[in-house]
Protein backbone atom coordinates (compact mmCIF):
# COMPACT_ATOMS: atom_id res chain seq x y z
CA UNK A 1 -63.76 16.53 -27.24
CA UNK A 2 -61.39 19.63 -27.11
CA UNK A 3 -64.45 21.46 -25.47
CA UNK A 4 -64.36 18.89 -22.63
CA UNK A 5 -60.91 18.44 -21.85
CA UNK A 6 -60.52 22.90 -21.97
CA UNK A 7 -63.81 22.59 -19.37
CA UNK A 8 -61.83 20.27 -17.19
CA UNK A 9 -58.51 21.75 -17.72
CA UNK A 10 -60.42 25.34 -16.65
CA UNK A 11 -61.07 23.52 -13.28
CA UNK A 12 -58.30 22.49 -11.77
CA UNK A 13 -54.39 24.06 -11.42
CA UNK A 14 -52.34 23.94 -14.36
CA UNK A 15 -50.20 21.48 -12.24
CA UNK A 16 -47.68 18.57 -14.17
CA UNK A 17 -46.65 15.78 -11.08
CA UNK A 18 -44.64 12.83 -12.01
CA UNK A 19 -47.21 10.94 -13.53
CA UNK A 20 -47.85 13.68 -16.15
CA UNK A 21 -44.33 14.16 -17.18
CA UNK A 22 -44.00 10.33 -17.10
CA UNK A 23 -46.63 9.49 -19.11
CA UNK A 24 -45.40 12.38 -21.44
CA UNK A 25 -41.94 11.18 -21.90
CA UNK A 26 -43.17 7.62 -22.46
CA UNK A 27 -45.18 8.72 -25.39
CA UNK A 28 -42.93 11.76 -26.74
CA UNK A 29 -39.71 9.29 -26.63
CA UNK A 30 -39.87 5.86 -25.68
CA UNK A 31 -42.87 5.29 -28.18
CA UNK A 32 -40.90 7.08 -31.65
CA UNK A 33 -37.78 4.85 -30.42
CA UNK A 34 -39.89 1.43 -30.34
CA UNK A 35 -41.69 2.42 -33.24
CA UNK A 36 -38.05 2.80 -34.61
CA UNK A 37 -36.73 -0.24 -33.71
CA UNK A 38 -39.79 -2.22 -34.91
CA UNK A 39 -40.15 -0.86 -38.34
CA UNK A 40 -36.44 -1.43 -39.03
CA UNK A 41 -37.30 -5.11 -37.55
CA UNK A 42 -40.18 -5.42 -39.90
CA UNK A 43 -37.71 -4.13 -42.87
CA UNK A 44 -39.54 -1.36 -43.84
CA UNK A 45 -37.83 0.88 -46.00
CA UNK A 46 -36.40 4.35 -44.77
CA UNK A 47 -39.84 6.69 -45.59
CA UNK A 48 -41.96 4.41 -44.27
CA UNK A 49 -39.85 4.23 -40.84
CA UNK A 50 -39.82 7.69 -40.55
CA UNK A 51 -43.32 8.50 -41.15
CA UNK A 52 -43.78 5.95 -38.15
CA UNK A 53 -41.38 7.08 -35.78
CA UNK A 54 -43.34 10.91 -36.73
CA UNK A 55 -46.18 9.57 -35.89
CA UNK A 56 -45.20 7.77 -32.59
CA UNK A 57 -43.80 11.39 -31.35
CA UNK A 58 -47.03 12.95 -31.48
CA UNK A 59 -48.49 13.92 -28.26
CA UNK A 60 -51.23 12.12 -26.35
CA UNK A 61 -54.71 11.88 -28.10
CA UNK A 62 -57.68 14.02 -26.58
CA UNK A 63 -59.13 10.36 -26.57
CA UNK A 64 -57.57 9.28 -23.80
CA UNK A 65 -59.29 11.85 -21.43
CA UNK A 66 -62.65 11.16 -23.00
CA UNK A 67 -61.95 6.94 -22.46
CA UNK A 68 -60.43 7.78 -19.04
CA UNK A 69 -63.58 9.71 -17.75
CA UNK A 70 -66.17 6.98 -19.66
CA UNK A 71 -64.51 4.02 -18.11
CA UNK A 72 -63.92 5.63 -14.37
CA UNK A 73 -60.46 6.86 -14.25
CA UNK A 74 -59.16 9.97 -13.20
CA UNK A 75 -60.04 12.50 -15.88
CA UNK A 76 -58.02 14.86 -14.46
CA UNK A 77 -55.09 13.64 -14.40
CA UNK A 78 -55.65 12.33 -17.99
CA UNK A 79 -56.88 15.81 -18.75
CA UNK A 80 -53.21 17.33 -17.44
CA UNK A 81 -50.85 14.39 -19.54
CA UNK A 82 -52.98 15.42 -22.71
CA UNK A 83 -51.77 19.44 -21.92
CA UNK A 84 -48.12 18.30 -20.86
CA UNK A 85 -47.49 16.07 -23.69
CA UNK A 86 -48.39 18.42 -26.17
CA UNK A 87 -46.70 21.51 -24.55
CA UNK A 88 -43.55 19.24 -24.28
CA UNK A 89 -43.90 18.12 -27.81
CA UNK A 90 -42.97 21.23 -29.19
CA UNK A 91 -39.42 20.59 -27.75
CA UNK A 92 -39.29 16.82 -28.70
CA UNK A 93 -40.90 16.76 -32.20
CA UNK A 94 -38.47 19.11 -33.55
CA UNK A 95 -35.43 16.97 -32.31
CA UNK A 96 -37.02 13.83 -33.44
CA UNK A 97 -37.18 15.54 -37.37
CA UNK A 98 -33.54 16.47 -37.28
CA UNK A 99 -32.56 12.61 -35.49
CA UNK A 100 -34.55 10.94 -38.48
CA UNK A 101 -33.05 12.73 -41.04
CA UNK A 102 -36.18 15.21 -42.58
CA UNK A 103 -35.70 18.16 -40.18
C-alpha cells in the first residue's frame, strides 16, 4: 500500500489545496474531540477515553487512497490528504497528549 501511494505521490506536485488541509483538520481535530465527547457520553472511564481520543488523532489511513482509487475517486487527491495529515500530525498529536493529560 505504502509502495502505491509513494508511486502516486512521485507523480504529481507536492501540492496541499483546501480540500487536503480540510480533510486533515477534520481528522487531526474534529475526530479526537467527538471521540472525546462520546466516550465521556458512553461513561467510559478516564484511560479508556484517552486511548480513544489518541487514536482518533492519528492521521489518515493509507486505506483510504487504496479504497479511493478501487471505487473511482480521485486517488490523487486522496494520495495528497494521506501526506498532509500525517505531516500535520506531528504538530497536532503532540498537543492532543499534553490536552488529555499523558503528554
Amino acid at each position: 500500500m505504502l509502495l502505491t501511494l509513494g508511486i502516486q505521490i512521485a507523480k504529481s506536485k507536492p501540492e496541499w489545496g483546501r480540500f487536503e488541509l480540510q480533510a486533515s483538520s477534520l481528522r487531526l481535530l474534529a475526530a479526537p474531540v467527538l471521540a472525546g465527547l462520546a466516550g465521556w457520553a458512553l461513561g467510559l472511564e478516564r484511560l479508556d477515553i484517552q486511548v480513544l481520543v489518541l487514536q482518533s488523532a492519528m492521521p489518515i489511513a493509507v486505506n483510504a487512497f487504496l479504497m479511493a482509487g478501487e471505487f473511482g475517486g480521485d486517488g490523487l487527491r486522496a494520495a495528497r490528504a494521506v501526506v498532509a495529515s500525517s505531516v500535520l500530525s506531528f504538530l497536532t498529536i503532540p498537543v492532543v497528549l499534553l490536552l488529555i493529560g499523558m503528554g
